[in-house]
Coordinates of C-alpha atoms in Angstrom, one line a residue:
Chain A
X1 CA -85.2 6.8 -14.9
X2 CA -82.1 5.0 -15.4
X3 CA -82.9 1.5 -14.6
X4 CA -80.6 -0.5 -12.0
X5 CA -80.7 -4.3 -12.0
X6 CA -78.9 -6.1 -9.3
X7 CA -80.6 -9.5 -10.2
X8 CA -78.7 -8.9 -13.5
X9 CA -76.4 -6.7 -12.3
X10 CA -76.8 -4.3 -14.9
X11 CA -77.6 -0.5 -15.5
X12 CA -79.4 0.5 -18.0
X13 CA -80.1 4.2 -19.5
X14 CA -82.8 4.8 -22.6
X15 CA -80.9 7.3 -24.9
X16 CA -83.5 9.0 -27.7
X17 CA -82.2 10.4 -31.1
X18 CA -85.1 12.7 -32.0
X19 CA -85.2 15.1 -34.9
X20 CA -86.9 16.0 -38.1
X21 CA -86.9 13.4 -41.0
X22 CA -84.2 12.5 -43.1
X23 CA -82.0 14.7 -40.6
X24 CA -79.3 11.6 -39.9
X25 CA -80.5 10.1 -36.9
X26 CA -81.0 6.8 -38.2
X27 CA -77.1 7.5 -39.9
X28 CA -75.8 8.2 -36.9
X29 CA -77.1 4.8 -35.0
X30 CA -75.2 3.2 -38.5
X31 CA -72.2 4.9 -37.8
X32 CA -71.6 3.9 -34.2
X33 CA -72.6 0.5 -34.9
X34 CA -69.7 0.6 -37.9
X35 CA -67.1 2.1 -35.5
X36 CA -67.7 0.5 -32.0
X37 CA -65.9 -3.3 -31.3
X38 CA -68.1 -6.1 -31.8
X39 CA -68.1 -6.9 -28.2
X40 CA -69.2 -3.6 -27.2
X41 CA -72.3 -3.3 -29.3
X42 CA -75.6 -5.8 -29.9
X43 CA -77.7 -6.2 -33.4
X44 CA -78.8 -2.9 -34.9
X45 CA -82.1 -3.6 -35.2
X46 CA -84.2 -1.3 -37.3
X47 CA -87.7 -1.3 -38.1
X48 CA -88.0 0.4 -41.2
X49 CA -90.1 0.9 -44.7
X50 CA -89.1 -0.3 -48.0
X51 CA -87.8 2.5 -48.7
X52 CA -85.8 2.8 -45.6
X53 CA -87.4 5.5 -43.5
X54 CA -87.6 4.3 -40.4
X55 CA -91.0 3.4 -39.3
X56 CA -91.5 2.8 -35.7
X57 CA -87.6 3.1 -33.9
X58 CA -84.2 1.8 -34.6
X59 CA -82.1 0.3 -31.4
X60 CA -78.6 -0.2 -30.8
X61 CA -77.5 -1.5 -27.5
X62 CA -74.5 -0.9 -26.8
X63 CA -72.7 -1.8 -23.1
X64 CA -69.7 -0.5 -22.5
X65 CA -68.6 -3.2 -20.0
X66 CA -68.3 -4.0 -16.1
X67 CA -67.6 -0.9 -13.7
X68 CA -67.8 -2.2 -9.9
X69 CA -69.1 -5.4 -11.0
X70 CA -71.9 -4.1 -13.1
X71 CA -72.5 -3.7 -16.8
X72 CA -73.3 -0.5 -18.0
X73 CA -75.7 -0.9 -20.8
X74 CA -77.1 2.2 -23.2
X75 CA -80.2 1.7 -25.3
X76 CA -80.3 3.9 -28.4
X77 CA -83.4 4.4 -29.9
X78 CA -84.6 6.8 -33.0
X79 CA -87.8 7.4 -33.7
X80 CA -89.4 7.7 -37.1
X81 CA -89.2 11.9 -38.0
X82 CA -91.7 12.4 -40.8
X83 CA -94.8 14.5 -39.2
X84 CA -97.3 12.0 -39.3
X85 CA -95.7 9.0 -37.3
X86 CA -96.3 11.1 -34.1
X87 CA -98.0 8.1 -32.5
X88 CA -95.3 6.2 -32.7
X89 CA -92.6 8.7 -32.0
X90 CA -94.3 9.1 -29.1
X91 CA -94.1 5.8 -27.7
X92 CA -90.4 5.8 -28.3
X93 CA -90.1 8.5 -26.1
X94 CA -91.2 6.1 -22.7
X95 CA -89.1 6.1 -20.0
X96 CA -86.2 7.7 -21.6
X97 CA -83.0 9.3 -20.4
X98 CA -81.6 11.5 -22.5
X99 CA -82.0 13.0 -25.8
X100 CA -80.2 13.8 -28.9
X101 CA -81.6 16.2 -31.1
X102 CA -80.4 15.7 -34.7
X103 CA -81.0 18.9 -36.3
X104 CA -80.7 19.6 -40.1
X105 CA -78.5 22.4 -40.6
X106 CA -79.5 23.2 -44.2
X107 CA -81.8 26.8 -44.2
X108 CA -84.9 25.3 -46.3
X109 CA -85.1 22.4 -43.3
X110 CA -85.4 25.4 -40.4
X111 CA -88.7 24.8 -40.4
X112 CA -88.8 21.2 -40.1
X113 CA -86.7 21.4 -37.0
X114 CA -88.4 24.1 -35.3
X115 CA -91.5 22.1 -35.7
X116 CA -89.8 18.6 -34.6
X117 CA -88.1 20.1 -31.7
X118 CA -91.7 22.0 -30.3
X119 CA -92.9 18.0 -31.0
X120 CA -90.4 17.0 -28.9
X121 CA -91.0 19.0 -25.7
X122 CA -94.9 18.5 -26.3
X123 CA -94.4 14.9 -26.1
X124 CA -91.8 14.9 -23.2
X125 CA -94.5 16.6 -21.0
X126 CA -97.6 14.6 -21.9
X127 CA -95.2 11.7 -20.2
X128 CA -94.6 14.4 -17.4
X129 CA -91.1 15.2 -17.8
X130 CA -89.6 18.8 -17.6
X131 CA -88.0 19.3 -21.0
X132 CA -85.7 21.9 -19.2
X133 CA -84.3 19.2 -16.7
X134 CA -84.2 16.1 -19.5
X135 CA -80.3 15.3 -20.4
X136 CA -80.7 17.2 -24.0
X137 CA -77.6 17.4 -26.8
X138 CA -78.3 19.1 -30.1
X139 CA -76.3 17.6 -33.1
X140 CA -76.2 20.3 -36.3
X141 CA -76.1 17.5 -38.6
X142 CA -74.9 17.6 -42.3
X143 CA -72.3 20.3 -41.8
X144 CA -70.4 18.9 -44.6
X145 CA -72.5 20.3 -46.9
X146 CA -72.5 23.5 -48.7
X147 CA -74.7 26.4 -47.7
X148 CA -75.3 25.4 -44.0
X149 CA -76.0 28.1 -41.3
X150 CA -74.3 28.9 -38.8
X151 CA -73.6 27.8 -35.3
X152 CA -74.9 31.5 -34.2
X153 CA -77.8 31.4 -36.6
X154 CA -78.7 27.7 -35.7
X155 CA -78.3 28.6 -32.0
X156 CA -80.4 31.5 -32.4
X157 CA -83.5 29.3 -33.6
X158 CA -82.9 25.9 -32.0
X159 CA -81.1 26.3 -28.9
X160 CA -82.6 29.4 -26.8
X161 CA -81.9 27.4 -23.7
X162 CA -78.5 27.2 -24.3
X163 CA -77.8 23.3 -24.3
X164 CA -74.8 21.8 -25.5
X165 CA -74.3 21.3 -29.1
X166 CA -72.1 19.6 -32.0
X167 CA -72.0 20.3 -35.8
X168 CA -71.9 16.6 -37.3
X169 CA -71.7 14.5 -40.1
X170 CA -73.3 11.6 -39.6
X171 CA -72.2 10.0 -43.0
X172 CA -68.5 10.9 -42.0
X173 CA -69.0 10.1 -39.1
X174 CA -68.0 13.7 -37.6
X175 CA -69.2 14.7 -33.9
X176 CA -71.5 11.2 -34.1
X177 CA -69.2 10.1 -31.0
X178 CA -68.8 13.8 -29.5
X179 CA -72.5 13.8 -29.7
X180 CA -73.2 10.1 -28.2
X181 CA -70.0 10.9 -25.1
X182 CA -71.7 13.8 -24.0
X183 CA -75.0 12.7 -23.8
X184 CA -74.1 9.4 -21.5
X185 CA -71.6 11.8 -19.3
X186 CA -74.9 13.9 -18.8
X187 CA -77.1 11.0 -18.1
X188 CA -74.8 9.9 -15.5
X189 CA -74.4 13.2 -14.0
X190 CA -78.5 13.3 -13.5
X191 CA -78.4 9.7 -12.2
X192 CA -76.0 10.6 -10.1
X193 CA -77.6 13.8 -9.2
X194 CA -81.3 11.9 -8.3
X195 CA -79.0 9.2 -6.3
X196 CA -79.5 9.7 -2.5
X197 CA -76.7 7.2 -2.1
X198 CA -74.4 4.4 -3.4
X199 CA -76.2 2.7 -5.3
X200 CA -74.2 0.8 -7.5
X201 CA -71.0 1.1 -5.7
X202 CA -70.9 -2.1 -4.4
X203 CA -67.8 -3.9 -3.3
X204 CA -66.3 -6.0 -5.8
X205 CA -66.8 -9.4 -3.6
X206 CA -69.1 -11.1 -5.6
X207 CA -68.1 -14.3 -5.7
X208 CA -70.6 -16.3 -8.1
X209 CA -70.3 -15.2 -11.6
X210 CA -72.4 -13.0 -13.4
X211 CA -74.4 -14.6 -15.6
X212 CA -77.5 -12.3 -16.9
X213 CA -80.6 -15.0 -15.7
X214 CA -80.6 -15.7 -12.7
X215 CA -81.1 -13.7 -9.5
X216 CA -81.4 -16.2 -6.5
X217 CA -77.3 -16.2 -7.1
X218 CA -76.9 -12.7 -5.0
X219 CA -75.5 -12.8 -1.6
X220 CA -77.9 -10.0 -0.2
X221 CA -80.2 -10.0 2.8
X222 CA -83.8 -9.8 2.6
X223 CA -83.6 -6.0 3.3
X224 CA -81.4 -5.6 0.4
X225 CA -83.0 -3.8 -3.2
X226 CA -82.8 -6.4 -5.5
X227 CA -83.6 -4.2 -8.4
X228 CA -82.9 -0.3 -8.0
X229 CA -82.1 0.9 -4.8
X230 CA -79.3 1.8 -2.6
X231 CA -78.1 0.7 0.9
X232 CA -75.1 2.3 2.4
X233 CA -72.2 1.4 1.4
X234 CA -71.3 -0.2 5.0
X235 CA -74.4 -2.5 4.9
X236 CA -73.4 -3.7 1.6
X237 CA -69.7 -4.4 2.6
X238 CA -71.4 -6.3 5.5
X239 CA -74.2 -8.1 3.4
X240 CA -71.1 -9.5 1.3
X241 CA -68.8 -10.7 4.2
X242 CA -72.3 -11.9 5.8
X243 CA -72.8 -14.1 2.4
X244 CA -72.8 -17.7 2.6
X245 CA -71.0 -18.2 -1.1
X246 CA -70.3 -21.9 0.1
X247 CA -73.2 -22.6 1.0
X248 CA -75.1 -21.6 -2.1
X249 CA -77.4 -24.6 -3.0
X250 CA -76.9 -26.6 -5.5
X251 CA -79.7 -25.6 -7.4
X252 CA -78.4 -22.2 -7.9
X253 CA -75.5 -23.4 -9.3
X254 CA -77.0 -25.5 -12.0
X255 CA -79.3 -22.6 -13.3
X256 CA -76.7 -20.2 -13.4
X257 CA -74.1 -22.7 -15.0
X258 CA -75.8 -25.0 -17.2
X259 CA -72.7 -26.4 -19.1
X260 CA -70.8 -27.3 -16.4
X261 CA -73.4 -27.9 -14.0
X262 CA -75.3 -30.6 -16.7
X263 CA -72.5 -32.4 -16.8
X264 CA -71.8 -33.6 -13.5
X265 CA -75.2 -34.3 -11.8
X266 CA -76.3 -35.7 -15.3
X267 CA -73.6 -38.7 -15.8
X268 CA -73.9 -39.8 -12.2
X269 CA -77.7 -40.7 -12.5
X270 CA -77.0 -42.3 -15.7
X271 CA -74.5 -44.9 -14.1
X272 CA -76.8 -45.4 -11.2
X273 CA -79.8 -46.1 -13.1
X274 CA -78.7 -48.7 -15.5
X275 CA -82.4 -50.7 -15.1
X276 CA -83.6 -47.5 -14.9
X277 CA -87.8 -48.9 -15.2
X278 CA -86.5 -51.4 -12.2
X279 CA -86.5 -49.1 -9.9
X280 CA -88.5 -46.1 -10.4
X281 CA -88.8 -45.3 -6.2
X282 CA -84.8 -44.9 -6.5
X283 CA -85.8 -41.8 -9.1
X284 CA -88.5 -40.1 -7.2
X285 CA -85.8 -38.5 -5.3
X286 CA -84.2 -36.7 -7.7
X287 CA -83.7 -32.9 -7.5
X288 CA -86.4 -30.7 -9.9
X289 CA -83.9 -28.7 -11.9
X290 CA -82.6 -32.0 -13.4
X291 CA -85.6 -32.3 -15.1
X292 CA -86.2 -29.2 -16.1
X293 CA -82.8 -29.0 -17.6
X294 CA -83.5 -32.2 -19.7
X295 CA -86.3 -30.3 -21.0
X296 CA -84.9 -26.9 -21.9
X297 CA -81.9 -28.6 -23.5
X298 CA -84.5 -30.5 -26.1
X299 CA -85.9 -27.2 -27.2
X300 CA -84.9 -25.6 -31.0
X301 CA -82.3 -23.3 -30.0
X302 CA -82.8 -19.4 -31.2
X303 CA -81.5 -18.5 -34.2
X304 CA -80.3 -14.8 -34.8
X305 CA -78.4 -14.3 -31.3
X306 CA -74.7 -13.2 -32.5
X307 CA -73.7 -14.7 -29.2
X308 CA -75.6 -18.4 -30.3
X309 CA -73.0 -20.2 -31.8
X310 CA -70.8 -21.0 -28.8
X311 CA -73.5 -20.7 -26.2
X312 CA -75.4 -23.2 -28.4
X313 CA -73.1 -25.8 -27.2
X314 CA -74.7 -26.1 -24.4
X315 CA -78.3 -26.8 -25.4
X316 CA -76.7 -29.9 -27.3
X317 CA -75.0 -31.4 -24.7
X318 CA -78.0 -31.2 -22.8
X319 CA -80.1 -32.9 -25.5
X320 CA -78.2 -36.0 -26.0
X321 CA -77.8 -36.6 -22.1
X322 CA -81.8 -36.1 -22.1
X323 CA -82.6 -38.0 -24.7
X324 CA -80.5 -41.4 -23.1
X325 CA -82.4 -41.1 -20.0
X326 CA -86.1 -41.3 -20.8
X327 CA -86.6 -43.7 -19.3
X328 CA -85.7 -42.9 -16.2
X329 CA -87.4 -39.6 -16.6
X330 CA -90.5 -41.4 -17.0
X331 CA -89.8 -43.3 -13.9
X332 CA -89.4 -39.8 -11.7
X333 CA -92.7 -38.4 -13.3
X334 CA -94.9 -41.8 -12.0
X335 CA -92.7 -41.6 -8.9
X336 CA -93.5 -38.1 -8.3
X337 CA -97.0 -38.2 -8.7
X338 CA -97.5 -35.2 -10.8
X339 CA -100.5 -34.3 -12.2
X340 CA -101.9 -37.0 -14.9
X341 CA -101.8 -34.9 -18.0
X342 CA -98.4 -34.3 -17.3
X343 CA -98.1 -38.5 -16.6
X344 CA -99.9 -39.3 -19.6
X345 CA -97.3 -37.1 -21.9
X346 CA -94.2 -38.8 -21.0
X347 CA -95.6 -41.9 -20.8
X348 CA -96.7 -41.3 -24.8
X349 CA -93.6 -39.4 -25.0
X350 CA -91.3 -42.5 -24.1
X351 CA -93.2 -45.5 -24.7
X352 CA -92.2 -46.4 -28.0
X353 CA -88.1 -46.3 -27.7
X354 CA -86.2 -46.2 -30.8
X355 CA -82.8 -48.2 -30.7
X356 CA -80.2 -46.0 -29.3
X357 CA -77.7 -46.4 -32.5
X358 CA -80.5 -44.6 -34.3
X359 CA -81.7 -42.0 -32.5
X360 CA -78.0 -41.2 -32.2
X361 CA -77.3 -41.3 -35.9
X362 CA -80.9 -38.8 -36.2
X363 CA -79.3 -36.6 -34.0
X364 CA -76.7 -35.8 -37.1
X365 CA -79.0 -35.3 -39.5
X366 CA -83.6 -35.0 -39.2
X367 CA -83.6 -34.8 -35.0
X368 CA -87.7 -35.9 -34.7
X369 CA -87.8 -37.5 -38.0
X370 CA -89.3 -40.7 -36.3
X371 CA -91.4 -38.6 -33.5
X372 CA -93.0 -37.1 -37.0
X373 CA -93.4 -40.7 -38.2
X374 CA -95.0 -42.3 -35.6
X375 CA -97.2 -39.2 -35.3
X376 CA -95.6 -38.7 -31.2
X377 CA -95.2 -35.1 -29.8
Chain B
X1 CA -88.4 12.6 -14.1
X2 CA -91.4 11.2 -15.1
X3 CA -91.9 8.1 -13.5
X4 CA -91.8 6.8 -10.6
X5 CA -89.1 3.9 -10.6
X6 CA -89.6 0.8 -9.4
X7 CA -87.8 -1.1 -6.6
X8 CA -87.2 -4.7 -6.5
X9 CA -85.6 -6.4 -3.5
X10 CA -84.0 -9.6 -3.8
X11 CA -87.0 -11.7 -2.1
X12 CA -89.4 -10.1 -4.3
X13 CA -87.8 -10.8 -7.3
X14 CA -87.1 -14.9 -6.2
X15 CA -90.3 -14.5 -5.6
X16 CA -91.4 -13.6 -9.4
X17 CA -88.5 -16.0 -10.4
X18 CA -90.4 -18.9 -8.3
X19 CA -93.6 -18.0 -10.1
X20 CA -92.2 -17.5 -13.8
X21 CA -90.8 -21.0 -13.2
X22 CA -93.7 -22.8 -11.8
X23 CA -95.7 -21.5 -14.8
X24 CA -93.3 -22.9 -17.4
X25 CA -93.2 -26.3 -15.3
X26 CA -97.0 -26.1 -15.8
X27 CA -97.6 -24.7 -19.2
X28 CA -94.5 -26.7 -20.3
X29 CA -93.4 -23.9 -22.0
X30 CA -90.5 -22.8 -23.3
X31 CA -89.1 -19.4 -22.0
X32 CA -90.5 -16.5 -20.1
X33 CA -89.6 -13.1 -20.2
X34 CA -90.9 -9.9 -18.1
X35 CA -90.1 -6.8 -19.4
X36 CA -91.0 -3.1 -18.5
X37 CA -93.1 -1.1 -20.8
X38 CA -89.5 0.9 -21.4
X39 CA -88.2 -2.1 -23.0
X40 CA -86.4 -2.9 -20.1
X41 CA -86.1 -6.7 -19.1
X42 CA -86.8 -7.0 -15.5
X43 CA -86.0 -10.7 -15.1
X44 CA -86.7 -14.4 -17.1
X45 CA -86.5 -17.6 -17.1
X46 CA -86.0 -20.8 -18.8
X47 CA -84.6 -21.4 -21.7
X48 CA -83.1 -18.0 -22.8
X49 CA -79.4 -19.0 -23.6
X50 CA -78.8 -18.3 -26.9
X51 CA -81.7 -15.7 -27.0
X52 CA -81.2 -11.9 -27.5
X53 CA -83.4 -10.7 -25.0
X54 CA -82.1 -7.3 -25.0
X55 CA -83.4 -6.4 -28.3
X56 CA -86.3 -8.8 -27.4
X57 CA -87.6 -7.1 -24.4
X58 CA -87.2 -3.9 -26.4
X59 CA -89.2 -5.0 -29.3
X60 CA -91.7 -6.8 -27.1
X61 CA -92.2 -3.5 -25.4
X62 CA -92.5 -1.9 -28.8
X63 CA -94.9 -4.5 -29.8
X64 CA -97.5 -3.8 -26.9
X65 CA -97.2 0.2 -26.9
X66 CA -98.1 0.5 -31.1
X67 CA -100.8 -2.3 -29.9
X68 CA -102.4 -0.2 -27.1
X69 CA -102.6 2.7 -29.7
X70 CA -104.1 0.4 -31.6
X71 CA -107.0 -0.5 -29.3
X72 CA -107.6 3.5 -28.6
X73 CA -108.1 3.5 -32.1
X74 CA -110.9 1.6 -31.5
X75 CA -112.1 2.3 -28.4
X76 CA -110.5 -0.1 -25.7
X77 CA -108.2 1.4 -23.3
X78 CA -105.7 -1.4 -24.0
X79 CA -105.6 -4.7 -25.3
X80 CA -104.1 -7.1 -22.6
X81 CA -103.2 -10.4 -24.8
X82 CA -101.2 -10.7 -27.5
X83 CA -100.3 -14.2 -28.8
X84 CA -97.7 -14.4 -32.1
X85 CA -98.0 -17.4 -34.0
X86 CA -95.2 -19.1 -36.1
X87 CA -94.6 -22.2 -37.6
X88 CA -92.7 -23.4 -34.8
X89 CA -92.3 -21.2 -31.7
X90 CA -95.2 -18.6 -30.6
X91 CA -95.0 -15.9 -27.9
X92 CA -97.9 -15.2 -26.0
X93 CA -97.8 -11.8 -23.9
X94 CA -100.2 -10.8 -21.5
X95 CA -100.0 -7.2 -19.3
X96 CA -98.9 -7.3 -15.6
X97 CA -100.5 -4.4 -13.6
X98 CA -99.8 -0.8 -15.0
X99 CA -96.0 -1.2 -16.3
X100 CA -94.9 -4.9 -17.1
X101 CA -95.1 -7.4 -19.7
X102 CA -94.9 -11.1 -19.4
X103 CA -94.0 -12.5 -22.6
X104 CA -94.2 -16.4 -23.0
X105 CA -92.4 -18.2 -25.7
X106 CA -93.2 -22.1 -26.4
X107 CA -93.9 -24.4 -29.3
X108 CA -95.9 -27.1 -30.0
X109 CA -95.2 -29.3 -27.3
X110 CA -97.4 -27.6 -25.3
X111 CA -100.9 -25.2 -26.4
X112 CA -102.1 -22.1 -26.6
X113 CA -104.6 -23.0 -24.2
X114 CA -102.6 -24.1 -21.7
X115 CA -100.2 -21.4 -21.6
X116 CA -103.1 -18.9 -21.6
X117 CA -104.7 -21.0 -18.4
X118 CA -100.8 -20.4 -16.6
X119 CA -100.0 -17.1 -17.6
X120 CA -103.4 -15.6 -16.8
X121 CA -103.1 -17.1 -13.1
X122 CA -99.4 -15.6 -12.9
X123 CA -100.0 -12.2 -14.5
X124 CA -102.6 -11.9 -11.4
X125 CA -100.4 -13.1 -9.0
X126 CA -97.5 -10.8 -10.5
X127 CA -99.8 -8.2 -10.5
X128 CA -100.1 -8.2 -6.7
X129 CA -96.7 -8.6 -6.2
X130 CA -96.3 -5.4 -8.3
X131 CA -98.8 -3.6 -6.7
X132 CA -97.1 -4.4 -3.5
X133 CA -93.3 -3.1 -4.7
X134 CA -95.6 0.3 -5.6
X135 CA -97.3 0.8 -2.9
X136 CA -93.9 1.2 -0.8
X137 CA -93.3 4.6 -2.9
X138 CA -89.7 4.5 -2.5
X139 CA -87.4 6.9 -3.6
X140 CA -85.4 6.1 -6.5
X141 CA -81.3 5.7 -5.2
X142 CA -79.3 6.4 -8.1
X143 CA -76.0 5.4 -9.3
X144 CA -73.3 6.1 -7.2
X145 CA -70.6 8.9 -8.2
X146 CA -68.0 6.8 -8.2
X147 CA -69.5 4.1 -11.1
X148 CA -70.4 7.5 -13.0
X149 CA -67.0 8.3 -13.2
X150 CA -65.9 5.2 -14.4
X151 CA -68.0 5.0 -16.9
X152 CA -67.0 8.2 -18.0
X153 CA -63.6 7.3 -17.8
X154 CA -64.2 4.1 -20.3
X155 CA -65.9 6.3 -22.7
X156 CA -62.9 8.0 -24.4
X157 CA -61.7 4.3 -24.7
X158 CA -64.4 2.5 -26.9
X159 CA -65.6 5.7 -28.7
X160 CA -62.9 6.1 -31.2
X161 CA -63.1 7.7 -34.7

């Protein structure tokens, strides 16, 4: 089922390349990922032997940006073809959308096909779907090469039901886009054929930005679908006019915003509490997400994400503003009364202060080099 | 189709959100994600910035359906805690009801222990939430004709030879 998220405001459809091994599936998944803008598609991520044969799936994401607010985001999956990784083949095939049948179009790999494609509808009804009904596109793969059949003779064997079909080259990259249009056009038709209504044809009023996280941001009622569902199109426009964007609290804005929100309620604090251990009652106030900013900011940041460079900026920022207030964030843990374990850490955690000028010049260079020395966690 | 979908309204999923966050608050750890046995993420919180959690939730959901093959392999029905250790970070993912997985990340400011102690507690209380959202049987909506067509429209645009 394709999967709508309004707390992310996403949609999301599972696409399956399935075929024999060694047929081009895994190719194809390369050549989109070659050919599509960088913006367009995530990390090709592909779980594979030594040899490269894929073992368990390969996965492309690829999103093909914001229609009526929402980002329309296609998972592309392949599954391992040789005979004996059925198991796993199988548990690609979860919840999926649609499928893509690469067929080899070489005679001595008839067999190989027939017998992946009877796999295929096997496993499609063990999870209870009708192999008829499932968005289905046959790719004749390797046409390049010499001695292929025929589109009659490959119909003839493979594609008794009559479903749509390209001849490909995955390596040239022929029909790999052909193949992957229709399959999402046909995905959407059967979303939009299950859809009793608009789902996610909302009005373009949303007024907070879209960050994928949070979900408290959304302006809709209580008897609004929060995940996958669809009120009428007139409730929605009402839901929006209804929504008190003003009055979002302040806390929404600081988890959805964590740059620009860090920086403002941080550096007031900081001037107030100049004897910060003065006057820990003056800190017992202080609103939760600060703190729990302070924290997140001090964690290693992820390595990997192709997005982490510039969002990485903001975990920094964080840290440095965290790490001149301990103090004071020892102050609002006492004041709070939280639970003593949680007392007990910060006060180990901030007891023995280093001199500002050089935990700032660690910060450069071995961040925790004197937490390792002095044995603190 | 298959499955039945499942429908999240906005209180329910604050609701999770509230509970995701009060368990890092108490486990002290560093991210959680919940993700749908498709590989779908469903929502998370914490500290998930600069984190791919696309291709995380997908692999996380990868992780737990070759592990639950595992355990029929040898005779358990499924095994319902994983916990990856590293050097630094460690993910510790526990099943919520039939279809979800909560997926814990933290690192050694914190212990195993502990996050066990919080997700346990939450997994249960997810669970009923869960069990709540599928009792309702709702019928799936759909995406609305006119965001089909868009999409179909941006199509020609990005796929290019």
């Amino acid at each position: 089922m394709v999967s709508i998220n309004y707390s992310a405001r996403e949609v999301c459809c599972k696409i399956v390349y399935y075929g024999p091994g060694l047929s081009g599936k895994t190719t194809n998944l390369q050549y989109i990922h070659s050919k599509v803008p960088q913006d367009t598609r995530g990390k090709l991520i592909s779980l594979a032997t030594e040899a490269d044969r894929t073992l368990y799936f390969d996965f492309l994401p690829i999103n093909i940006g914001t229609i009526n607010d929402f980002q329309a985001k296609f998972q592309l999956y392949t599954v391992p073809g040789q005979v004996y990784y059925n198991a796993t083949r199988k548990l690609v095939l979860r919840g999926v959308d649609g499928v893509v049948f690469v067929a080899d179009s070489q005679p001595d790999k008839m067999d190989e096909n027939l017998e992946s494609l009877a796999n295929l509808e096997e496993n499609l009804v063990e999870y209870g779907y009708n192999p008829d009904e499932l968005p289905m596109v046959i790719q004749y793969n390797k046409c390049d090469l010499p001695g292929v059949m025929s589109s009659d003779e490959l119909n003839a064997k493979l594609n008794q039901k009559g479903r749509p079909f390209f001849h490909g080259s995955a390596t040239l990259g022929n029909g790999v886009f052909d193949t992957l249009k229709l399959i999402i056009k046909l995905v959407l038709e059967k979303a939009k054929a299950t859809g009793k209504g608009e789902g996610a044809a909302r009005p373009a009023a949303q007024a907070a930005p879209a960050p994928p996280a949070p979900s408290v941001e959304k302006p809709y009622p209580e008897t609004a679908p929060a995940a996958a569902t669809a009120p009428a199109p007139e409730q929605q426009a009402a839901a929006v006019a209804e929504a008190p964007v003003v009055d979002q609290p302040a806390e929404v804005a600081v988890e959805s915003q964590p740059l620009a929100a860090t920086a403002e309620p941080e550096s007031q604090p900081l001037a107030a509490t100049a004897e910060p251990e003065s006057q820990p009652a003056a800190t017992t106030a202080e609103p939760e997400p600060r703190e729990e900013l302070s924290r997140e900011a001090a964690y290693r940041p992820y390595p990997g994400s192709e997005k982490a460079s510039t969002e990485r900026k903001a975990p920094a920022l964080g840290r440095s503003q965290a790490e001149e207030l301990p103090a004071e964030a020892l102050g609002r843990n006492i004041g709070a009364g939280t639970s003593d374990r949680q007392e007990q850490q910060s006060t180990v955690a901030s007891t023995p202060q280093m001199a500002p000028s050089l935990r700032r010049r660690g910060e450069n260079k071995k961040r925790g080099f004197f937490k390792r020395l002095f044995g603190i966690k | 189709m298959s499955d039945d979908s499942l429908i999240i309204y906005e209180a329910e999923i604050t609701k999770i959100d509230n509970l995701l966050k009060k368990m890092l608050k108490g486990a002290e750890a560093k991210c959680a994600l919940l993700v749908d046995k498709d590989g779908h993420l469903i929502t998370r919180q914490g500290f998930t910035h600069s984190l791919d959690t696309t291709a995380l939730a997908a692999l996380l959901a990868g992780s737990f359906a070759s592990t639950k093959e595992i355990a029929k392999l040898v005779g358990e029905p499924e095994f319902s805690v994983l916990f990856h250790q590293g050097k630094k970070d460690h993910i510790h993912m526990s099943i919520v009801g039939e279809r979800s997985i909560l997926a814990v990340i933290f690192d050694d400011r914190t212990t195993i222990g502990m996050v066990r102690l919080y997700a346990k507690e939450t997994a249960q209380e997810l669970s009923r939430i869960f069990q709540e959202i599928l009792d309702r049987h709702e019928p799936s909506p759909g995406i609305s004709n006119e965001f089909a067509d868009m999409a179909q429209d941006k199509l020609d645009d990005i796929f290019q030879d």
